[in-house]
Tab-separated table of C-alpha atoms and ligand atoms in Angstrom:
chain	number	residue	atom	x	y	z
O	350	UNK	CA	19.314	5.182	0.637
O	351	UNK	CA	18.777	2.213	2.774
O	352	UNK	CA	15.666	0.628	4.617
O	353	UNK	CA	12.108	-0.176	3.408
O	354	UNK	CA	9.629	2.540	2.170
O	355	UNK	CA	6.587	3.136	4.482
O	356	UNK	CA	3.788	5.513	4.590
O	357	UNK	CA	1.780	6.186	7.716
O	358	UNK	CA	-1.178	8.042	7.593
O	359	UNK	CA	-2.517	10.316	10.245
O	360	UNK	CA	1.401	10.275	11.822
O	361	UNK	CA	1.359	13.887	12.705
O	362	UNK	CA	0.345	13.180	16.250
O	363	UNK	CA	-0.832	10.125	18.421
O	364	UNK	CA	-0.512	6.196	17.278
O	365	UNK	CA	0.547	7.375	13.884
O	366	UNK	CA	3.539	9.477	15.143
O	367	UNK	CA	4.699	6.280	17.565
O	368	UNK	CA	4.456	4.157	14.396
O	369	UNK	CA	6.526	6.380	12.551
O	370	UNK	CA	9.213	7.072	14.939
O	371	UNK	CA	9.586	3.381	14.960
O	372	UNK	CA	9.961	2.683	11.590
O	373	UNK	CA	12.849	5.325	11.497
O	374	UNK	CA	14.476	4.263	14.506
O	375	UNK	CA	14.935	0.837	12.743
O	376	UNK	CA	16.179	2.530	9.758
O	377	UNK	CA	13.229	2.738	7.277
O	378	UNK	CA	12.524	6.028	5.542
O	379	UNK	CA	8.831	6.990	6.503
O	380	UNK	CA	6.266	9.704	4.568
O	381	UNK	CA	4.496	10.773	7.454
O	382	UNK	CA	1.004	11.620	6.067
O	383	UNK	CA	-1.296	14.680	7.228
O	384	UNK	CA	-4.191	16.443	6.423
O	385	UNK	CA	-3.587	19.826	8.123
O	386	UNK	CA	-1.095	19.714	10.389
O	387	UNK	CA	1.984	20.387	8.116
O	388	UNK	CA	3.793	22.169	10.911
O	389	UNK	CA	3.678	19.186	13.208
O	390	UNK	CA	4.255	16.793	9.924
O	391	UNK	CA	7.409	19.104	9.409
O	392	UNK	CA	8.771	18.893	12.916
O	393	UNK	CA	8.613	15.119	13.282
O	394	UNK	CA	10.434	14.093	9.909
O	395	UNK	CA	12.949	16.731	11.148
O	396	UNK	CA	13.707	14.699	14.400
O	397	UNK	CA	13.347	11.317	12.893
O	398	UNK	CA	16.239	9.476	13.213
O	399	UNK	CA	17.743	8.147	9.579
O	400	UNK	CA	17.642	9.814	6.272
O	401	UNK	CA	14.882	10.138	3.359
O	402	UNK	CA	11.786	10.795	5.153
O	403	UNK	CA	9.016	13.222	3.630
O	404	UNK	CA	5.934	14.465	4.300
O	405	UNK	CA	2.709	14.320	2.347
O	406	UNK	CA	-0.512	15.350	2.504
O	407	UNK	CA	-4.036	14.344	1.800
O	408	UNK	CA	-7.545	14.592	3.241
O	409	UNK	CA	-8.311	10.903	3.121
O	410	UNK	CA	-11.938	11.472	2.685
O	411	UNK	CA	-11.254	12.723	-1.090
O	412	UNK	CA	-10.037	9.877	-3.364
O	413	UNK	CA	-8.117	12.159	-5.489
O	414	UNK	CA	-6.141	13.504	-2.662
O	415	UNK	CA	-5.551	10.036	-1.473
O	416	UNK	CA	-4.337	8.659	-4.845
O	417	UNK	CA	-1.997	11.868	-5.255
O	418	UNK	CA	-0.867	11.097	-1.470
O	419	UNK	CA	0.184	7.139	-2.196
O	420	UNK	CA	1.631	7.903	-5.640
O	421	UNK	CA	3.330	11.143	-4.667
O	422	UNK	CA	5.101	8.730	-1.654
O	423	UNK	CA	6.132	5.798	-3.955
O	424	UNK	CA	7.527	8.145	-6.360
O	425	UNK	CA	9.676	10.218	-4.009
O	426	UNK	CA	10.775	6.592	-2.442
O	427	UNK	CA	11.262	4.743	-5.962
O	428	UNK	CA	8.452	2.148	-4.350
O	429	UNK	CA	6.392	1.369	-1.560
O	430	UNK	CA	6.953	-1.392	0.900
O	431	UNK	CA	4.595	-0.668	4.128
O	432	UNK	CA	1.357	0.856	4.277
O	433	UNK	CA	0.054	1.847	7.377
O	434	UNK	CA	-3.516	3.095	7.860
O	435	UNK	CA	-3.584	4.758	10.915
O	436	UNK	CA	-5.585	7.753	10.296
O	437	UNK	CA	-9.133	7.930	11.649
O	438	UNK	CA	-12.186	10.067	13.520
O	439	UNK	CA	-13.865	9.251	16.558
O	440	UNK	CA	-16.606	12.012	17.261
O	441	UNK	CA	-19.957	11.908	19.327
O	442	UNK	CA	-23.202	10.809	17.725
O	443	UNK	CA	-25.355	8.974	20.096
O	444	UNK	CA	-28.590	8.437	18.212
O	445	UNK	CA	-30.875	10.494	20.393
O	446	UNK	CA	-28.084	13.234	20.748
O	447	UNK	CA	-28.284	14.097	17.087
O	448	UNK	CA	-30.429	15.507	14.023
O	449	UNK	CA	-30.850	13.311	11.740
O	450	UNK	CA	-28.737	16.013	9.166
O	451	UNK	CA	-25.849	15.558	11.592
O	452	UNK	CA	-26.434	11.667	11.867
O	453	UNK	CA	-26.198	11.664	7.581
O	454	UNK	CA	-23.008	14.154	8.647
O	455	UNK	CA	-21.356	11.938	11.123
O	456	UNK	CA	-21.948	8.840	9.292
O	457	UNK	CA	-20.789	10.001	5.585
O	458	UNK	CA	-17.436	11.619	7.464
O	459	UNK	CA	-16.626	8.632	9.526
O	460	UNK	CA	-17.290	5.979	7.192
O	461	UNK	CA	-15.267	8.317	4.172
O	462	UNK	CA	-12.412	8.607	6.195
O	463	UNK	CA	-12.054	5.115	8.532
O	464	UNK	CA	-13.064	2.625	6.176
O	465	UNK	CA	-13.251	3.835	2.450
O	466	UNK	CA	-10.319	5.883	2.814
O	467	UNK	CA	-8.311	3.200	3.966
O	468	UNK	CA	-9.618	0.972	1.268
O	469	UNK	CA	-8.580	3.648	-1.399
O	470	UNK	CA	-5.251	4.095	0.281
O	471	UNK	CA	-4.751	0.265	0.139
O	472	UNK	CA	-6.028	0.295	-3.612
O	473	UNK	CA	-3.592	2.696	-4.592
O	474	UNK	CA	-0.732	1.341	-2.177
O	475	UNK	CA	-1.119	-2.163	-4.159
O	476	UNK	CA	-0.187	-1.351	-7.352
O	477	UNK	CA	3.033	-0.034	-6.020
O	478	UNK	CA	3.535	-3.448	-4.239
O	479	UNK	CA	2.368	-5.878	-6.845
O	480	UNK	CA	5.461	-6.802	-8.150
O	481	UNK	CA	7.581	-6.424	-5.403
O	482	UNK	CA	5.284	-7.717	-2.137
O	483	UNK	CA	4.549	-5.679	0.807
O	484	UNK	CA	2.910	-5.107	3.955
O	485	UNK	CA	-0.752	-3.181	4.964
O	486	UNK	CA	-1.181	-3.154	8.853
O	487	UNK	CA	-5.154	-1.341	9.302
O	488	UNK	CA	-5.427	0.520	12.602
O	489	UNK	CA	-8.894	-0.690	13.903
O	490	UNK	CA	-10.221	-0.679	17.398
O	491	UNK	CA	-11.819	-2.710	20.059
O	492	UNK	CA	-15.099	-1.255	19.049
O	493	UNK	CA	-15.654	-3.211	16.362
O	494	UNK	CA	-16.321	-6.064	18.290
O	495	UNK	CA	-17.483	-4.379	21.906
O	496	UNK	CA	-19.619	-2.116	20.299
O	497	UNK	CA	-19.454	2.084	20.412
O	498	UNK	CA	-22.934	3.256	21.756
O	499	UNK	CA	-22.201	7.005	21.284
O	500	UNK	CA	-20.110	6.709	17.964
O	501	UNK	CA	-21.972	3.749	15.973
O	502	UNK	CA	-20.352	5.048	12.814
O	503	UNK	CA	-17.040	4.512	14.410
O	504	UNK	CA	-17.883	0.811	15.466
O	505	UNK	CA	-19.332	0.321	11.926
O	506	UNK	CA	-16.419	1.952	10.153
O	507	UNK	CA	-13.528	-0.415	12.200
O	508	UNK	CA	-15.821	-3.696	11.838
O	509	UNK	CA	-15.867	-2.788	7.844
O	510	UNK	CA	-12.056	-2.003	8.603
O	511	UNK	CA	-11.637	-5.884	9.908
O	512	UNK	CA	-13.266	-7.532	6.928
O	513	UNK	CA	-11.956	-5.421	4.507
O	514	UNK	CA	-8.380	-6.532	5.767
O	515	UNK	CA	-9.522	-10.114	5.695
O	516	UNK	CA	-10.696	-9.920	2.323
O	517	UNK	CA	-7.876	-8.371	1.181
O	518	UNK	CA	-5.484	-10.630	2.948
O	519	UNK	CA	-6.363	-13.335	0.589
O	520	UNK	CA	-6.511	-11.533	-2.559
O	521	UNK	CA	-2.976	-10.240	-2.100
O	522	UNK	CA	-1.239	-12.986	-1.183
O	523	UNK	CA	-0.618	-14.461	-4.441
O	524	UNK	CA	1.363	-11.052	-4.740
O	525	UNK	CA	3.538	-11.131	-1.685
O	526	UNK	CA	1.509	-8.687	0.222
O	527	UNK	CA	0.153	-9.513	3.763
O	528	UNK	CA	-2.206	-7.677	5.426
O	529	UNK	CA	-3.204	-7.280	8.999
O	530	UNK	CA	-4.951	-5.467	11.329
O	531	UNK	CA	-4.387	-4.517	14.972
O	532	UNK	CA	-7.652	-3.584	17.353
O	533	UNK	CA	-6.174	-1.454	20.083
O	534	UNK	CA	-8.475	-0.646	23.204
O	535	UNK	CA	-8.170	2.644	24.493
O	536	UNK	CA	-4.657	4.744	24.070
O	537	UNK	CA	-3.848	7.987	25.325
O	538	UNK	CA	-3.865	10.482	22.783
O	539	UNK	CA	-5.480	13.796	21.671
O	540	UNK	CA	-8.504	11.658	20.283
O	541	UNK	CA	-9.041	10.251	23.996
O	542	UNK	CA	-8.148	13.051	26.030
O	543	UNK	CA	-11.411	14.483	26.754
O	544	UNK	CA	-12.733	10.411	27.540
O	545	UNK	CA	-9.323	9.823	29.986
O	546	UNK	CA	-10.415	12.778	32.650
O	547	UNK	CA	-12.069	11.462	35.759
O	548	UNK	CA	-14.680	10.168	36.527
O	549	UNK	CA	-14.986	8.665	33.091
O	550	UNK	CA	-11.307	8.025	32.763
O	551	UNK	CA	-11.274	6.131	35.405
O	552	UNK	CA	-14.103	4.254	34.331
O	553	UNK	CA	-12.279	3.266	31.239
O	554	UNK	CA	-8.963	2.408	33.086
O	555	UNK	CA	-10.399	-0.116	35.190
O	556	UNK	CA	-11.798	-1.919	32.196
O	557	UNK	CA	-8.499	-3.251	32.069
O	558	UNK	CA	-6.923	-5.568	35.035
O	559	UNK	CA	-4.006	-3.478	34.487
O	560	UNK	CA	-5.739	-0.665	35.662
O	561	UNK	CA	-4.542	1.632	32.793
O	562	UNK	CA	-4.926	2.542	29.303
O	563	UNK	CA	-2.220	1.790	26.533
O	564	UNK	CA	0.436	3.902	25.424
O	565	UNK	CA	0.912	4.670	21.559
O	566	UNK	CA	4.329	3.142	21.738
O	567	UNK	CA	2.636	0.068	23.074
O	568	UNK	CA	0.410	0.033	19.396
O	569	UNK	CA	3.377	1.062	17.426
O	570	UNK	CA	5.344	-2.092	18.571
O	571	UNK	CA	2.508	-4.578	17.366
O	572	UNK	CA	2.356	-2.382	13.645
O	573	UNK	CA	6.153	-2.775	13.172
O	574	UNK	CA	6.118	-6.514	13.895
O	575	UNK	CA	3.269	-7.092	11.575
O	576	UNK	CA	4.673	-4.982	9.199
O	577	UNK	CA	8.053	-7.032	8.923
O	578	UNK	CA	9.299	-8.874	6.500
O	579	UNK	CA	8.863	-12.378	9.354
O	580	UNK	CA	5.108	-11.596	9.452
O	581	UNK	CA	3.854	-12.990	6.576
O	582	UNK	CA	2.244	-15.795	8.216
O	583	UNK	CA	0.211	-13.437	10.341
O	584	UNK	CA	-1.528	-11.762	7.334
O	585	UNK	CA	-5.470	-11.678	7.871
O	586	UNK	CA	-5.026	-11.548	11.590
O	587	UNK	CA	-6.774	-9.393	13.889
O	588	UNK	CA	-4.766	-8.558	16.722
O	589	UNK	CA	-6.371	-6.960	19.851
O	590	UNK	CA	-4.348	-4.610	22.086
O	591	UNK	CA	-6.935	-3.949	25.178
O	592	UNK	CA	-4.652	-4.981	28.022
O	593	UNK	CA	-7.476	-8.015	28.375
O	594	UNK	CA	-10.258	-5.503	28.765
O	595	UNK	CA	-12.401	-7.146	26.465
O	596	UNK	CA	-11.594	-10.815	25.385
O	597	UNK	CA	-13.567	-11.951	22.148
O	598	UNK	CA	-13.990	-15.297	21.675
U	1062	NAD	P1	-5.389	11.481	16.551
U	1062	NAD	O1	-6.858	11.825	16.654
U	1062	NAD	O2	-4.522	11.659	17.590
U	1062	NAD	O3	-4.758	10.705	15.264
U	1062	NAD	C1	-5.513	10.526	14.155
U	1062	NAD	C2	-4.761	11.198	12.914
U	1062	NAD	O4	-5.866	10.815	11.923
U	1062	NAD	C3	-5.090	12.574	13.251
U	1062	NAD	O5	-3.561	13.079	12.976
U	1062	NAD	C4	-5.908	13.017	11.848
U	1062	NAD	O6	-5.653	14.785	11.705
U	1062	NAD	C5	-6.067	12.175	11.120
U	1062	NAD	N1	-6.963	12.353	10.069
U	1062	NAD	C6	-8.259	12.435	10.873
U	1062	NAD	N2	-9.006	12.340	9.538
U	1062	NAD	C7	-7.906	12.398	8.686
U	1062	NAD	C8	-8.816	12.685	7.271
U	1062	NAD	N3	-10.039	12.646	6.713
U	1062	NAD	N4	-7.747	13.079	6.272
U	1062	NAD	C9	-6.259	12.707	6.847
U	1062	NAD	N5	-6.257	12.526	8.152
U	1062	NAD	C10	-7.291	12.553	9.202
U	1062	NAD	O7	-5.863	9.608	17.175
U	1062	NAD	P2	-4.904	8.163	17.684
U	1062	NAD	O8	-5.467	8.115	18.824
U	1062	NAD	O9	-4.021	8.662	17.256
U	1062	NAD	O10	-5.756	7.647	16.607
U	1062	NAD	C11	-5.140	6.532	15.358
U	1062	NAD	C12	-5.814	5.362	15.151
U	1062	NAD	O11	-5.924	4.531	16.076
U	1062	NAD	C13	-7.130	5.747	14.611
U	1062	NAD	O12	-7.830	5.219	13.227
U	1062	NAD	C14	-8.015	5.487	15.807
U	1062	NAD	O13	-9.404	4.923	15.323
U	1062	NAD	C15	-7.301	4.503	16.393
U	1062	NAD	N6	-7.459	3.955	17.639
U	1062	NAD	C16	-7.598	4.762	18.304
U	1062	NAD	C17	-7.839	4.573	20.022
U	1062	NAD	C18	-7.633	5.438	21.318
U	1062	NAD	O14	-8.094	5.065	22.068
U	1062	NAD	N7	-6.614	6.333	20.854
U	1062	NAD	C19	-8.326	3.112	20.001
U	1062	NAD	C20	-8.568	2.301	18.805
U	1062	NAD	C21	-8.147	2.610	17.900
């Protein structure tokens, strides 16, 4: 068995799928994580180049399921070299569009998945990387910096994810574990399908001087590099991948 052992959350579709495919193309073994897309995850694993890929299942909002998925992947691989925290939810909950009960629900679900789920996956993965080093890449969002007026819990969850990545980059460096973050703008996936239809989609594409949104493969390229052995010095970074649609200082 060759290649690194890589766990990608939310890998049955979208950005996660492109990330899983890129690692596999480079000879790594990939654990394709999903929550309720066993068929898609199974099809992906069967189609990936190379050998030794596996499917793992967990609702990331459930700490025990996260632990079982991370430990299960590490056990089947005989270790874990890379964790990509990609899974996330992005659902509308404008402040005047939601009841107080819906507001509670959206905040809890979004933070439990996007932030606490990622933190729990790191807690578990770090224990498998402690002796041998590793790479952790978190998929955040431009929204952490630019704001998400219609999805404020999402913006907050991604800002929290940025801070989590920075804190753990420091905490885990002595163990040879680098932690980095990518912050994409809009990417053409199932998550953004509805948003990208005209006329709203035209406005979104015009936010970038390139006049388009990203392809999932463009995000995967950055994730792959940040997870590479040569990227240790990028630990703690947050890489903007938004086609110059939002320039922060
Ligand atoms: P997507 O909806 O296609 O994929 C997200 C995956 O996460 C899905 O497979 C979903 O089932 C999984 N997921 C959600 N909640 C889960 C849970 N509780 N447990 C387990 N799995 C869960 O979206 P995508 O566009 O591929 O997004 C991937 C990541 O990129 C997300 O973190 C998202 O916030 C981020 N992102 C996306 C965009 C974009 O425009 N698409 C922009 C910036 C950041």
